[in-house]
Structure formats: structure tokens, C-alpha cells
PDB file of C-alpha atoms and ligand atoms in Angstrom:
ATOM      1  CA  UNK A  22       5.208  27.663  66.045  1.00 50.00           C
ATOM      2  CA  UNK A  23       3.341  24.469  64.658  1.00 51.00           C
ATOM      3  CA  UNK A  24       5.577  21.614  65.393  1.00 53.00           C
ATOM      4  CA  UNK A  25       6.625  21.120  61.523  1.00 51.00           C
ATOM      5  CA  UNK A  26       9.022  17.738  61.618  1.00 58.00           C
ATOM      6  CA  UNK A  27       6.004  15.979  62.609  1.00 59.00           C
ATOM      7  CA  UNK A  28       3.034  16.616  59.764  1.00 60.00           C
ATOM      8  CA  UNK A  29       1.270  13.671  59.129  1.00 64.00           C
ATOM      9  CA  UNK A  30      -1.545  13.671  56.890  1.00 68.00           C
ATOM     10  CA  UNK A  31      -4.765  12.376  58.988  1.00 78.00           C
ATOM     11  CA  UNK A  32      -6.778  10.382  57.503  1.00 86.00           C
ATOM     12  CA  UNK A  33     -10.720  10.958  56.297  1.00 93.00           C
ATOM     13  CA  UNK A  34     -13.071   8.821  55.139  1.00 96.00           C
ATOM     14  CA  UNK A  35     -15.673  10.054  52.946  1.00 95.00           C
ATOM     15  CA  UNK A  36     -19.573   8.264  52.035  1.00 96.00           C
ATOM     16  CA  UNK A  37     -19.098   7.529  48.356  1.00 97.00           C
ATOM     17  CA  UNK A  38     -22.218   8.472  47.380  1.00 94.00           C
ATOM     18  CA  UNK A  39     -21.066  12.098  47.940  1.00 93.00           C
ATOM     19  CA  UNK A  40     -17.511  12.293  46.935  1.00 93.00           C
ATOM     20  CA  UNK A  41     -16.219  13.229  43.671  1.00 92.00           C
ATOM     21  CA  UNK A  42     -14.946  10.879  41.350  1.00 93.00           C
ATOM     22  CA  UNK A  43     -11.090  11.765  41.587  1.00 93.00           C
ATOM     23  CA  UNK A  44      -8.492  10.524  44.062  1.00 93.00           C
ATOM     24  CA  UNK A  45      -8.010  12.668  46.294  1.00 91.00           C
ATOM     25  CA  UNK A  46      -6.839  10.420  49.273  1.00 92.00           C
ATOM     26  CA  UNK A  47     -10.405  10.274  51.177  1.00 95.00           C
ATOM     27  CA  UNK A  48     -11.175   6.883  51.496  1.00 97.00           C
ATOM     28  CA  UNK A  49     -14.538   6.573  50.193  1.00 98.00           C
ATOM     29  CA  UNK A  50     -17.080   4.011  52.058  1.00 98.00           C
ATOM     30  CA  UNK A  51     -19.542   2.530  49.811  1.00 98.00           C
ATOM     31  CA  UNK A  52     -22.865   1.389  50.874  1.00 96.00           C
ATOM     32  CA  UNK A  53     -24.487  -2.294  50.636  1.00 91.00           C
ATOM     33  CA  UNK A  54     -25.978  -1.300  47.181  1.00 93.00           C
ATOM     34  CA  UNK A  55     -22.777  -0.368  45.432  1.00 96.00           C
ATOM     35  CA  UNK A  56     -21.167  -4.028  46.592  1.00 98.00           C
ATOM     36  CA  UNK A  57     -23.555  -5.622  44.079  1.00 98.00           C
ATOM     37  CA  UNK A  58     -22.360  -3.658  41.537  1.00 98.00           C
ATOM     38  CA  UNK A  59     -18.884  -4.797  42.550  1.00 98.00           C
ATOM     39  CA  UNK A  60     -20.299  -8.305  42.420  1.00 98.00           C
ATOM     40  CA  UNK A  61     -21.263  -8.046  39.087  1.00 98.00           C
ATOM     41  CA  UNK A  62     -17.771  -6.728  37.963  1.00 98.00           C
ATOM     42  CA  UNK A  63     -16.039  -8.707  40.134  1.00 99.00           C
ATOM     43  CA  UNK A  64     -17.456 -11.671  38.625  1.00 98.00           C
ATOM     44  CA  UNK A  65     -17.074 -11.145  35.073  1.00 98.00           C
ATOM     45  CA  UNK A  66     -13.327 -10.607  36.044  1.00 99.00           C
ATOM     46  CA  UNK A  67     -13.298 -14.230  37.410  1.00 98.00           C
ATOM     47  CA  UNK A  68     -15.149 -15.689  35.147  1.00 98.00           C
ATOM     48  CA  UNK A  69     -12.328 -14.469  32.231  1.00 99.00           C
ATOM     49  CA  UNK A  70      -9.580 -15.762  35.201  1.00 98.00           C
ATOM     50  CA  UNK A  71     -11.227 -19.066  35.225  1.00 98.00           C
ATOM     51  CA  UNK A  72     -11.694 -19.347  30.532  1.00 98.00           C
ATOM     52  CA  UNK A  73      -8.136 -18.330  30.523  1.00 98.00           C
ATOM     53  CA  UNK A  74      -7.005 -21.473  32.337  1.00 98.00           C
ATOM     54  CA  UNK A  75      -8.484 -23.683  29.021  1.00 98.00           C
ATOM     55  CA  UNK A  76      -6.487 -21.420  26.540  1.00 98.00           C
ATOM     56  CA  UNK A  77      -2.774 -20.643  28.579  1.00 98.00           C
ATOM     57  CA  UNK A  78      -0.515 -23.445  26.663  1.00 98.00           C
ATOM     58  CA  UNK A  79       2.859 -23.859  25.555  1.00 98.00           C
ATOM     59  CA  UNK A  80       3.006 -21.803  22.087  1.00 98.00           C
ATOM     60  CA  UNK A  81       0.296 -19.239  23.056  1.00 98.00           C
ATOM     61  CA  UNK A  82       1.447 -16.153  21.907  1.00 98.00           C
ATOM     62  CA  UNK A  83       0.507 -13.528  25.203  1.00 98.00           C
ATOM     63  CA  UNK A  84      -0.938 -10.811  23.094  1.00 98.00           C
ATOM     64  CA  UNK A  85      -3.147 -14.021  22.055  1.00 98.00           C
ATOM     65  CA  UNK A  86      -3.825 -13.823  25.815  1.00 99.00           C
ATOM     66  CA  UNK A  87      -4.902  -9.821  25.889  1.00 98.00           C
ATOM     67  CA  UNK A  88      -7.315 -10.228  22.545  1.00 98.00           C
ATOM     68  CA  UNK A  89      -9.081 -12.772  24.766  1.00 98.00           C
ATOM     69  CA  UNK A  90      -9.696 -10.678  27.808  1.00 99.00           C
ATOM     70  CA  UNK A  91     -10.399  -7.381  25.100  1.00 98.00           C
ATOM     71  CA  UNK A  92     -13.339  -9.707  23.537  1.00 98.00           C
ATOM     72  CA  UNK A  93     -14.574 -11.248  26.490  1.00 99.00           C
ATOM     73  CA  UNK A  94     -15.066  -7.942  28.152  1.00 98.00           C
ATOM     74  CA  UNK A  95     -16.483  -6.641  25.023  1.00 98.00           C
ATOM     75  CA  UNK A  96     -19.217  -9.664  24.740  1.00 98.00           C
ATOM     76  CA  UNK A  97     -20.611  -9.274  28.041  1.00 98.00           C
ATOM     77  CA  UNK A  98     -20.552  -4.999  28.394  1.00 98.00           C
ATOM     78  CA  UNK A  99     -17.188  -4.480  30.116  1.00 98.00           C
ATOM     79  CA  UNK A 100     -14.476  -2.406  29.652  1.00 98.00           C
ATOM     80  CA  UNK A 101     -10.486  -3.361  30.194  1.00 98.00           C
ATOM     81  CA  UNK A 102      -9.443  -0.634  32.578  1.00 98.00           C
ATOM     82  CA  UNK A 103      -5.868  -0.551  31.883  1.00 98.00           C
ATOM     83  CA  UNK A 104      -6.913   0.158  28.217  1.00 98.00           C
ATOM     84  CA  UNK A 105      -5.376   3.710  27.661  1.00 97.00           C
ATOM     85  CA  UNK A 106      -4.878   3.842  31.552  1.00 98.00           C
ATOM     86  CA  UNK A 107      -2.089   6.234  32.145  1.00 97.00           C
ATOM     87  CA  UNK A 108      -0.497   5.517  28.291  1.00 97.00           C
ATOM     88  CA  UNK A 109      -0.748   1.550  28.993  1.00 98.00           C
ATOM     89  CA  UNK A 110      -2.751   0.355  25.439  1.00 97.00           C
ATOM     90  CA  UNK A 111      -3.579  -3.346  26.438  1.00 98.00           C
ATOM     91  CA  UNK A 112      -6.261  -5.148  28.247  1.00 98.00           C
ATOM     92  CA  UNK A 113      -4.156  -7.146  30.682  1.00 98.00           C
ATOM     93  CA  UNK A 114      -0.594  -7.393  32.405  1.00 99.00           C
ATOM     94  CA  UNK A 115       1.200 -10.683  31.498  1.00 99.00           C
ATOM     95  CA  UNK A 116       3.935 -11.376  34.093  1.00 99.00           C
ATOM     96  CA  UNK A 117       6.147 -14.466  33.086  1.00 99.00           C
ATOM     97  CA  UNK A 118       8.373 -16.483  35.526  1.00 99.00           C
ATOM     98  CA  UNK A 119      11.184 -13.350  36.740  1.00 98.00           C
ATOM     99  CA  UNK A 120       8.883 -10.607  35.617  1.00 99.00           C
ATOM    100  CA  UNK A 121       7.084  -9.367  39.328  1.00 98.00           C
ATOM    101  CA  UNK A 122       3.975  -7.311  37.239  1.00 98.00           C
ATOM    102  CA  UNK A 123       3.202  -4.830  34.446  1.00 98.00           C
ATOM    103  CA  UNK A 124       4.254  -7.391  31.734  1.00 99.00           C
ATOM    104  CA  UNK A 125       2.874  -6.005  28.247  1.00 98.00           C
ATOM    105  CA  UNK A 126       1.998  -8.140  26.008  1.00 98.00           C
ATOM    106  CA  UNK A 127       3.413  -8.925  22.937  1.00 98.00           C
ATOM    107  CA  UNK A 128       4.183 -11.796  20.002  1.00 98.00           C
ATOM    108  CA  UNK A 129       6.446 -13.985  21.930  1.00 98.00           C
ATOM    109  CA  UNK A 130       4.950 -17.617  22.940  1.00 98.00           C
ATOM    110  CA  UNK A 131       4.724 -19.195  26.511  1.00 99.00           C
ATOM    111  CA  UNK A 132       7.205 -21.357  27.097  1.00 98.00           C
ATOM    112  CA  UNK A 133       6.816 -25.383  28.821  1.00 98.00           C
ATOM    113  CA  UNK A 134       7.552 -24.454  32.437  1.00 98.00           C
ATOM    114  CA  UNK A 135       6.903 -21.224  32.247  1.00 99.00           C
ATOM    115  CA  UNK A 136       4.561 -19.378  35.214  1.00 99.00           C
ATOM    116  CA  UNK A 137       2.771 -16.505  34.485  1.00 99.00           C
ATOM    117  CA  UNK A 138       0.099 -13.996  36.153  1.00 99.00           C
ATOM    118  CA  UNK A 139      -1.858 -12.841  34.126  1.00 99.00           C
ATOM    119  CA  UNK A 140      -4.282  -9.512  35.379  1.00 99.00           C
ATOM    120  CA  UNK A 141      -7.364  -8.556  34.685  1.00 99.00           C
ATOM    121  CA  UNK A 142      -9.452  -5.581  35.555  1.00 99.00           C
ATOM    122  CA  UNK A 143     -13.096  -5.449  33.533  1.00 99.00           C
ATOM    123  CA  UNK A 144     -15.122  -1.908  34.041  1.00 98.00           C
ATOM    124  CA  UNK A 145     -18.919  -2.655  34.253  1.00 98.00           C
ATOM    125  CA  UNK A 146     -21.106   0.019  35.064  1.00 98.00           C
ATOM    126  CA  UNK A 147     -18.989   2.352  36.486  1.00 98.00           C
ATOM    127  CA  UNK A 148     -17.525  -0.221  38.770  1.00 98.00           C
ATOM    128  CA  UNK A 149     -14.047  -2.113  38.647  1.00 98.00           C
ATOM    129  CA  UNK A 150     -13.276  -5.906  39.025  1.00 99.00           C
ATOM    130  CA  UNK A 151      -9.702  -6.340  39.765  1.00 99.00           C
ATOM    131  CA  UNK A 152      -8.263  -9.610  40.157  1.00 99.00           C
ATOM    132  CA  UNK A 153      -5.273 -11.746  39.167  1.00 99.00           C
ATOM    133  CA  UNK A 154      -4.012 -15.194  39.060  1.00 98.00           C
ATOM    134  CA  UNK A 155      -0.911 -17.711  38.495  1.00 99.00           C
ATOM    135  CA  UNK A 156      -1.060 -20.318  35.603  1.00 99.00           C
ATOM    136  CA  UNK A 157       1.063 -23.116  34.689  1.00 98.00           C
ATOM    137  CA  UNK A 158       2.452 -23.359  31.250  1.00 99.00           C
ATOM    138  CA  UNK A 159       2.403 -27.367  30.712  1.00 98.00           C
ATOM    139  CA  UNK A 160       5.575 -28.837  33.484  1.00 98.00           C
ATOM    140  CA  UNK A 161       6.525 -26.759  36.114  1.00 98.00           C
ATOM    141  CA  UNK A 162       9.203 -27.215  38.275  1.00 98.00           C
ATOM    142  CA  UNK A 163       8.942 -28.211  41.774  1.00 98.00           C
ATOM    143  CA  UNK A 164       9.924 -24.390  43.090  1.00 98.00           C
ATOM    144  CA  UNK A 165       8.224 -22.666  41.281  1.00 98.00           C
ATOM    145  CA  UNK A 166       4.437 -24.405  41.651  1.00 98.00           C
ATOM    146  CA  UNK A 167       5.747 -23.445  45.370  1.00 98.00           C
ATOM    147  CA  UNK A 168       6.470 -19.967  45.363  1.00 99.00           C
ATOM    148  CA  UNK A 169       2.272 -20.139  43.084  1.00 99.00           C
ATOM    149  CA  UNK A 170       1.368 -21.662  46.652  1.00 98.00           C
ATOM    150  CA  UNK A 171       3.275 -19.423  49.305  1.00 99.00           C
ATOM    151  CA  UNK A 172       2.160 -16.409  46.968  1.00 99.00           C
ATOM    152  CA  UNK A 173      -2.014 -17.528  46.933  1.00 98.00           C
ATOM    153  CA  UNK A 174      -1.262 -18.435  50.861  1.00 98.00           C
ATOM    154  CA  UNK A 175       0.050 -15.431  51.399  1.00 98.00           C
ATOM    155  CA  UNK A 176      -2.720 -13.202  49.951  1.00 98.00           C
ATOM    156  CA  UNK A 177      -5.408 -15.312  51.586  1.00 98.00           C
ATOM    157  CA  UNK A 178      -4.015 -15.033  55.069  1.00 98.00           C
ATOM    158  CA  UNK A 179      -3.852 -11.325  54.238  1.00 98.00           C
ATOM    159  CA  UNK A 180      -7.581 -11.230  53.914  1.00 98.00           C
ATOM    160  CA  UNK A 181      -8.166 -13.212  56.416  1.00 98.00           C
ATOM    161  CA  UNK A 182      -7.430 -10.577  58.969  1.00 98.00           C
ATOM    162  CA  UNK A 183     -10.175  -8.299  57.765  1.00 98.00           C
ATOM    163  CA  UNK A 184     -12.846  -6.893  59.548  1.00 98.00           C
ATOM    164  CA  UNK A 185     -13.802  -3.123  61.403  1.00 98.00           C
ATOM    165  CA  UNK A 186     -11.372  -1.968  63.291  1.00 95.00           C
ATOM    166  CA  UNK A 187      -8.219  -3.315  61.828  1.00 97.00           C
ATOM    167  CA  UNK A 188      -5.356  -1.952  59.997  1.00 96.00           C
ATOM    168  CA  UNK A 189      -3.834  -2.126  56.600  1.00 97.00           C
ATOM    169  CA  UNK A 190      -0.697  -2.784  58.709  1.00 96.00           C
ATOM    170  CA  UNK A 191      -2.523  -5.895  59.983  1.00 96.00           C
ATOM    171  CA  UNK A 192      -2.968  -7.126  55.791  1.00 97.00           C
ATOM    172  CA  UNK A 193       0.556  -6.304  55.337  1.00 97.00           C
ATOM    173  CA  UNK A 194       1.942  -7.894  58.364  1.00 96.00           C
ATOM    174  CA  UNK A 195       0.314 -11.417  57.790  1.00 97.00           C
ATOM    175  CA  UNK A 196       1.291 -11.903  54.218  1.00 98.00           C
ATOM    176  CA  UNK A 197       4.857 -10.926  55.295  1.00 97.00           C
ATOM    177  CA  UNK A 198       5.073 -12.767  58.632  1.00 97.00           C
ATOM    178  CA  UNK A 199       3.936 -16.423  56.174  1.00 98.00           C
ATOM    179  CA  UNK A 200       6.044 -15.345  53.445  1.00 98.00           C
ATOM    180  CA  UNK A 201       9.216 -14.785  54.927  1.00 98.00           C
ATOM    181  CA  UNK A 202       8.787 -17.876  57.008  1.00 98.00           C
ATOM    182  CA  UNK A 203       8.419 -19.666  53.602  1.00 98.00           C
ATOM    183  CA  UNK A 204      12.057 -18.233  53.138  1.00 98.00           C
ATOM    184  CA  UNK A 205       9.884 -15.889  50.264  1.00 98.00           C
ATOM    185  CA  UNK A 206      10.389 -12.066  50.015  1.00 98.00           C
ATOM    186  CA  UNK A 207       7.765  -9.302  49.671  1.00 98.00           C
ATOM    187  CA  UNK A 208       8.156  -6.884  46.745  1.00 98.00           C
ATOM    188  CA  UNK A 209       7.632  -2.780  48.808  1.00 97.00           C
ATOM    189  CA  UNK A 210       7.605  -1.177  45.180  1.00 98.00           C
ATOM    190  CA  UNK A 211       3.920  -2.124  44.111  1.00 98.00           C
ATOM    191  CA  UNK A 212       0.964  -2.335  46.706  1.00 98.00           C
ATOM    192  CA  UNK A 213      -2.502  -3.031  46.625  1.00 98.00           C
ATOM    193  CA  UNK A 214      -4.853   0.163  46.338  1.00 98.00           C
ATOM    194  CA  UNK A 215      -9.027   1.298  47.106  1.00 98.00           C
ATOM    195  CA  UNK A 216     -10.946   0.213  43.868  1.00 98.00           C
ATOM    196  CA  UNK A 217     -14.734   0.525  43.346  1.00 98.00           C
ATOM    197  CA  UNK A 218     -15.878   3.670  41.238  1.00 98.00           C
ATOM    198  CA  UNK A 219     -12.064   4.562  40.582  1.00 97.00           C
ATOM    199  CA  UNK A 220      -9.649   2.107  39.592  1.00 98.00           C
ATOM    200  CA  UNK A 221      -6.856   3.036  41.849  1.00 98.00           C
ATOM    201  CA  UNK A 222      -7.623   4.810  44.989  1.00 97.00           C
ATOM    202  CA  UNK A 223      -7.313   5.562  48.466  1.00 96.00           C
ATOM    203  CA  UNK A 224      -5.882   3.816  50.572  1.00 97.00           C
ATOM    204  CA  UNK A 225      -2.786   2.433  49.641  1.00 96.00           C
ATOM    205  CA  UNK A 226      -2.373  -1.438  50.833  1.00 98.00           C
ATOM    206  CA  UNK A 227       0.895  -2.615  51.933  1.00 97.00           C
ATOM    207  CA  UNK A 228       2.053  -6.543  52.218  1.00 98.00           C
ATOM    208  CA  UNK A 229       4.648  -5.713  54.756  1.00 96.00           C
ATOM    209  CA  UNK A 230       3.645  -5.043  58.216  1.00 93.00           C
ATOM    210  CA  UNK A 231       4.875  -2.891  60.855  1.00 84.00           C
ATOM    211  CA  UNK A 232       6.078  -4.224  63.981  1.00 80.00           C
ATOM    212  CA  UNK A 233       4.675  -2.973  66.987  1.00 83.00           C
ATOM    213  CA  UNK A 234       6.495  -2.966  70.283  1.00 83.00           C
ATOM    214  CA  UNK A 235       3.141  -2.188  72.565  1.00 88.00           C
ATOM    215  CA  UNK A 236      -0.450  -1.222  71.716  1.00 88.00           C
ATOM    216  CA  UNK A 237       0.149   1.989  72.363  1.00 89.00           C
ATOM    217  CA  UNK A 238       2.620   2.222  68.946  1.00 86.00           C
ATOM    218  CA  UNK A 239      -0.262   0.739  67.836  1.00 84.00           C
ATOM    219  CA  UNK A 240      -2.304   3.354  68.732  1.00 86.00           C
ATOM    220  CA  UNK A 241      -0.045   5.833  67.955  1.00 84.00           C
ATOM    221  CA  UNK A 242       0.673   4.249  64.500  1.00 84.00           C
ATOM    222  CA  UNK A 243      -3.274   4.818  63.696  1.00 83.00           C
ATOM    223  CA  UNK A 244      -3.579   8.076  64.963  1.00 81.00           C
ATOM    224  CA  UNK A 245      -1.378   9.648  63.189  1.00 76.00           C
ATOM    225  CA  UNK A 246      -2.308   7.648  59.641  1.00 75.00           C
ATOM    226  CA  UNK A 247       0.629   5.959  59.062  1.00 75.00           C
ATOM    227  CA  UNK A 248      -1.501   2.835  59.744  1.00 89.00           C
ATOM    228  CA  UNK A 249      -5.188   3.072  58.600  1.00 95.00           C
ATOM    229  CA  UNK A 250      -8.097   1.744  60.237  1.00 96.00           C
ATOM    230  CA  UNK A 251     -10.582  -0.479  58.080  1.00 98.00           C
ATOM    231  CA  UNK A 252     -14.553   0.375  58.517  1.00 98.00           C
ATOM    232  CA  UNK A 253     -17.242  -1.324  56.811  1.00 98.00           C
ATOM    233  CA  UNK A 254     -17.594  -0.005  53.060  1.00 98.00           C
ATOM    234  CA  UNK A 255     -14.205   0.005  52.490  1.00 98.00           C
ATOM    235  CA  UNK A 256     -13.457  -1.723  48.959  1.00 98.00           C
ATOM    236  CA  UNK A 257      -9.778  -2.447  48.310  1.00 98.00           C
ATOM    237  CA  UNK A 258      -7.108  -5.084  46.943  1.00 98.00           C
ATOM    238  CA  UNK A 259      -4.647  -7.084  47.676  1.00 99.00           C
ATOM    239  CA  UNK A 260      -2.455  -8.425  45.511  1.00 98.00           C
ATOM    240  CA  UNK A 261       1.207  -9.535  47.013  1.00 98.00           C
ATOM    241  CA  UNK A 262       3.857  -9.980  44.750  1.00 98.00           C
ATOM    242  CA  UNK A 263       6.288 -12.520  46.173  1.00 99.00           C
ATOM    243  CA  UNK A 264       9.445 -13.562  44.630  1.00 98.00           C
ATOM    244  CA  UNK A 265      11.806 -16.429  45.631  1.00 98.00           C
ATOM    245  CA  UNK A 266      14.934 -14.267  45.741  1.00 98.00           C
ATOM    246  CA  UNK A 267      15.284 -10.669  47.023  1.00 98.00           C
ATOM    247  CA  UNK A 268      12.594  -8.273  46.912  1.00 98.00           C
ATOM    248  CA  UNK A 269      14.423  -5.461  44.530  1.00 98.00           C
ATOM    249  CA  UNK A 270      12.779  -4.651  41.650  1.00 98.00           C
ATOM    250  CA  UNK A 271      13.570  -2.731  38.541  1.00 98.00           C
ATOM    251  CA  UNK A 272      11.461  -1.274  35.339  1.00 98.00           C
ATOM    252  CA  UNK A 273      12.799  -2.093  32.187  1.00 98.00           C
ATOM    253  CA  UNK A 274      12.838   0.748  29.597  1.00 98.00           C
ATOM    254  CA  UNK A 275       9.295   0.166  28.060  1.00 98.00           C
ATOM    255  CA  UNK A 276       8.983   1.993  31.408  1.00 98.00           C
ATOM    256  CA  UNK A 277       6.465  -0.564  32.344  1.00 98.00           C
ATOM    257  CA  UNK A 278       7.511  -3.952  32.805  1.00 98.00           C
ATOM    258  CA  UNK A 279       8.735  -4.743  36.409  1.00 98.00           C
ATOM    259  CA  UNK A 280      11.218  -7.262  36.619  1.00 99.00           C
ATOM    260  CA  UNK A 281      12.998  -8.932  39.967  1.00 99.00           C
ATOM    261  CA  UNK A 282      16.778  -7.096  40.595  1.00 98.00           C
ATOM    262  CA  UNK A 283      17.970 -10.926  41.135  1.00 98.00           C
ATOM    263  CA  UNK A 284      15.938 -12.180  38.112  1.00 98.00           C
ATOM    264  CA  UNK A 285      14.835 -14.945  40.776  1.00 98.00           C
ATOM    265  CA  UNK A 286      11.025 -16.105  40.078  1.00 99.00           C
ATOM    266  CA  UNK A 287       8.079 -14.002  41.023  1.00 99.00           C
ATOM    267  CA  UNK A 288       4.028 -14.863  41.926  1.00 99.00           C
ATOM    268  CA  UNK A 289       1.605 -12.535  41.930  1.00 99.00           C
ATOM    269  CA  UNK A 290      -2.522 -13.669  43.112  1.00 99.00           C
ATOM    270  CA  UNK A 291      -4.992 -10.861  43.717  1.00 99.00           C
ATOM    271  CA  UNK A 292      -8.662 -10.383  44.829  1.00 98.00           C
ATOM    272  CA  UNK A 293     -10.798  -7.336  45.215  1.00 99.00           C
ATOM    273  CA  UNK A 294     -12.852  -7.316  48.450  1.00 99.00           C
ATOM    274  CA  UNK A 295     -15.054  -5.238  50.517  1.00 98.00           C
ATOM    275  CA  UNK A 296     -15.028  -4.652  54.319  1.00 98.00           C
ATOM    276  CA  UNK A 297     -18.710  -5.898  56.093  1.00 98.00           C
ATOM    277  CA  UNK A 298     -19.750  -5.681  59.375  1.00 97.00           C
ATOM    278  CA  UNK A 299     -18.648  -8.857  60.480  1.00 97.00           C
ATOM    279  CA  UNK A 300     -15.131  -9.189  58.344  1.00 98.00           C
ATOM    280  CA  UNK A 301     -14.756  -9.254  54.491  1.00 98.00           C
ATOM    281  CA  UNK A 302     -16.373  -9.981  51.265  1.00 98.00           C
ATOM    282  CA  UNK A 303     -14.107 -10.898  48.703  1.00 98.00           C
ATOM    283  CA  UNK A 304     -15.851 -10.239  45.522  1.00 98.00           C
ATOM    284  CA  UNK A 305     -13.434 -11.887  42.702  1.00 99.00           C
ATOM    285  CA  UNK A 306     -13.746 -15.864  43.679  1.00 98.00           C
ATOM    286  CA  UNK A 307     -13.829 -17.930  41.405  1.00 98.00           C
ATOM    287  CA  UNK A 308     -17.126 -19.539  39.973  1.00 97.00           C
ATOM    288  CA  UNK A 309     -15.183 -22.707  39.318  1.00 97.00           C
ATOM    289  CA  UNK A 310     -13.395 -23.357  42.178  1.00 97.00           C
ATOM    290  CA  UNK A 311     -13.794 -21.215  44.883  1.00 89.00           C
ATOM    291  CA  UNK A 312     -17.413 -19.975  44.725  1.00 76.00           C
TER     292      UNK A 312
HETATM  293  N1  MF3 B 421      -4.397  -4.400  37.377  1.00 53.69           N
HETATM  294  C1  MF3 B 421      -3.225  -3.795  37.969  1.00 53.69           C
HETATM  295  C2  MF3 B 421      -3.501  -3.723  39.433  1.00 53.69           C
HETATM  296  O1  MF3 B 421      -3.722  -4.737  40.006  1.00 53.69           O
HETATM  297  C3  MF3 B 421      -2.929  -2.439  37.401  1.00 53.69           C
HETATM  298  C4  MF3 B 421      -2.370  -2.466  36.057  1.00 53.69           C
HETATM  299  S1  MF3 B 421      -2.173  -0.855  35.523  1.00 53.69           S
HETATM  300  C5  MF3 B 421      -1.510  -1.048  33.988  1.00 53.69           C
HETATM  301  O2  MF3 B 421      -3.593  -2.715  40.066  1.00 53.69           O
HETATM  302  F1  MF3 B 421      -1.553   0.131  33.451  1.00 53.69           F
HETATM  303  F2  MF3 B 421      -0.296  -1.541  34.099  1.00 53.69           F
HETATM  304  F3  MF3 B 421      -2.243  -1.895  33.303  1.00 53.69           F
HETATM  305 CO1   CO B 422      -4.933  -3.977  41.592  1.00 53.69          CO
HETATM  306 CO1   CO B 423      -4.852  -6.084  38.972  1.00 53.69          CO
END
């Protein structure tokens, strides 16, 4: 008899060229081709990240916000993925201050000392551009420009760790070690995810970690799947939401919006990057200031 409390699923990885368009949990490797058409996404993502930063104000209605994104998409031959995406009907996620992600938005104006992600995803040519950022609404408090810092920190030491032959655990486990060091917490309810051809895909990416007590857990941890092993090709995000309270979360009844249990602040910075042969590309800088 197959030993049945112990069924993991392994995992596969699959060359994108030849796999079907659908999730099915391969995790598809792309080839050095397809990252320029992630470029080109990618970029047009950022560059909306970076015009968004002249127009986020005190009085600026967020749907205001979303028509912006919808139009600069539109002008340059992109697509807002999240447009009709599983029953969601606008081009962006507005998150303010206590709301973690998911924020719809609507007719109500920013508020002075308000922070706010705000998250884009463009479509271009069949590939997707995923990438969001914190703004300031005119005077923010001390804490909460902060928590913008820990949260962009935490995401970039994430990334850092990339290259063949690491984990996801690894991503997780650096943006949690910093975070909770910062006396921060990591939202579990939301992860990062593959992107490329599909907008949300294999594999899933945590930003907790696993602690290991020996390589061999390690070991095991990747053998059996639980921990996944990152090859060149891989295209993925990561996107830690970090809050300055507890980590709970709950969805408020639009069923969308996810706000913090504690209603404590939460930050929110993410990049889409793929894995090279030497470590990682991330493909959503920004022309202004990190390119
Ligand atoms: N852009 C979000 C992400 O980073 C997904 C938003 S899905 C939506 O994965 F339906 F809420 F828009
Ligand atoms: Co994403
Ligand atoms: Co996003």
C-alpha cells in the first residue's frame, strides 16, 4: 500500500514555448527571447508607476487614479490585466494606509498623510508587467514613511537572494528575517506568483521562510516540493505586504478589499523579475530612479 499521509505534489518545470497557456502548476521556463518581451511590458508598467507620482495629491479622487493607468495603457498598446480579471472591473488596486491590497477604486479623495500602493499590471503582447509601489499623499508621519522603507527593504533583500539553485523559501525567509527585525509583520494570506504569458501562475512565492535545522531539511524540504528550486527562465514576483501591527488580515464584503485584522498600517512594493544564469533580472525598475 502507497504510503498515503505523505503525498506531496513534485514539482515539474515545463519550456514555455511548449506548454499550454493555462495554470496548471508546471512552472514554465522562458527562454532569453521572451525576457524582452517582459522588458517591454515591464517597462510600460514603470513608466505609469513613475507619471503617477506627479498626479497622487491630497483631493485626488482614486478612481481619478485607475482612469489614468486605463488611458495610459490604452495610448501606448497595453492592456490592464485585472480589467474583468476574475469579476474585478478596474485597471488598478488602490491600497490606502490600513488597507494591505485589493483596494477598488472609487470616488473618495486621498487624504494629507495618507499612504497608498497603488498596482499596476499592463498586458503587452501577450506578456504581463506587474509591479507596485508606495506614494505619499502630501505629510506623512514619521511611522509610516518607515514601514514605505522596511516594506521596499524588505522586497529588495528578497530579490537579492536570487539566482539557480535557490529556493522560494530562501525569498521568503529574507524579507521575513529584515522585517521582523524591523519589529514589522509579514501578511501569509497573499503571496507573490509566476507571471509572464499568464498573469498568475506557477509557482506560488512566499515572504515567510522556513527554518531549517540542517541541510538535509533542506534537502528534504526541496525534494519533496514544499520548497521549490529556482532555474534560469523562471519569471515571478514578489511583492511583500508588510504591516506595522499583526499580520491578520480580513476581506471586507465587496469580497475584494483586504484590510489589516488590527487596522494597523500596511506597505506593499512589488517587482516582476526573471531568474538568469548568474542571479536575477528584475524587469519593472524604474526609468526615473532606479534604471
Ligand atoms: N496586481 C495584483 C498582483 O500583484 C493582482 C490584482 S488582481 C485584482 O498580483 F483582481 F485584484 F486586480
Ligand atoms: Co503580482
Ligand atoms: Co501587482
Amino acid at each position: 500500500m502507497a504510503e498515503s499521509r505523505h503525498i506531496w505534489r513534485m514539482v515539474t518545470y515545463i519550456d514555455a514555448a511548449l506548454a499550454p497557456l493555462k495554470n496548471e502548476g508546471q512552472i514554465r521556463l522562458y527562454r532569453q527571447e521572451d525576457f524582452a518581451g517582459m522588458r517591454r511590458a515591464s517597462r510600460l508598467t514603470a513608466e505609469c508607476l513613475d507619471a503617477l507620482e506627479d498626479i497622487v495629491r491630497p483631493g485626488l479622487p482614486t478612481d481619478e487614479i485607475d482612469r489614468f493607468v486605463y488611458d495610459f495603457g490604452l495610448a501606448h498598446g497595453a492592456l490592464p490585466a485585472t480589467l474583468g480579471y476574475k469579476g474585478y472591473m478596474k485597471s488598478t488596486c488602490v491600497s490606502i494606509n490600513h488597507v494591505v491590497c485589493h483596494g477598488i477604486p472609487n470616488e473618495k479623495p486621498l487624504k494629507d498623510g495618507d499612504i497608498v500602493n497603488i498596482d499596476v499590471t499592463f498586458l503587452l503582447d501577450g506578456w504581463h508587467g506587474d509591479s507596485s509601489r508606495m506614494y505619499k499623499v502630501g505629510n506623512v508621519k514619521r511611522a509610516a514613511e518607515r514601514l514605505m522603507e522596511v516594506t521596499y527593504e524588505a522586497m529588495m533583500r528578497g530579490i537579492a537572494v536570487i539566482r539557480p539553485g535557490a529556493t522560494t523559501g530562501d525569498i521568503g525567509h529574507a524579507i521575513q528575517e529584515y522585517a521582523e527585525r524591523e519589529r514589522c509583520s509579514v501578511v501569509r494570506d497573499f503571496c507573490g506568483h509566476g507571471v509572464g504569458r499568464i498573469f498568475h501562475d506557477a509557482p506560488n512565492i512566499l515572504h515567510y521562510g522556513n527554518s531549517y535545522g540542517s541541510e538535509a531539511e533542506r534537502h528534504d524540504a526541496i525534494s519533496k516540493g514544499r520548497d521549490i528550486e529556482l532555474k534560469p527562465g523562471m519569471i515571478f514576483t514578489v511583492e511583500p505586504m508588510i504591516n506595522l501591527g499583526r499580520p491578520q488580515v480580513k476581506i471586507l464584503s465587496d469580497g475584494w478589499t483586504a484590510v489589516t485584522r488590527d487596522r494597523s498600517l500596511s506597505a506593499q512594493y512589488e517587482h516582476s523579475v526573471g531568474v538568469t544564469e548568474t542571479g536575477c533580472e528584475i524587469f519593472t525598475l524604474s526609468p526615473r530612479h532606479e534604471a
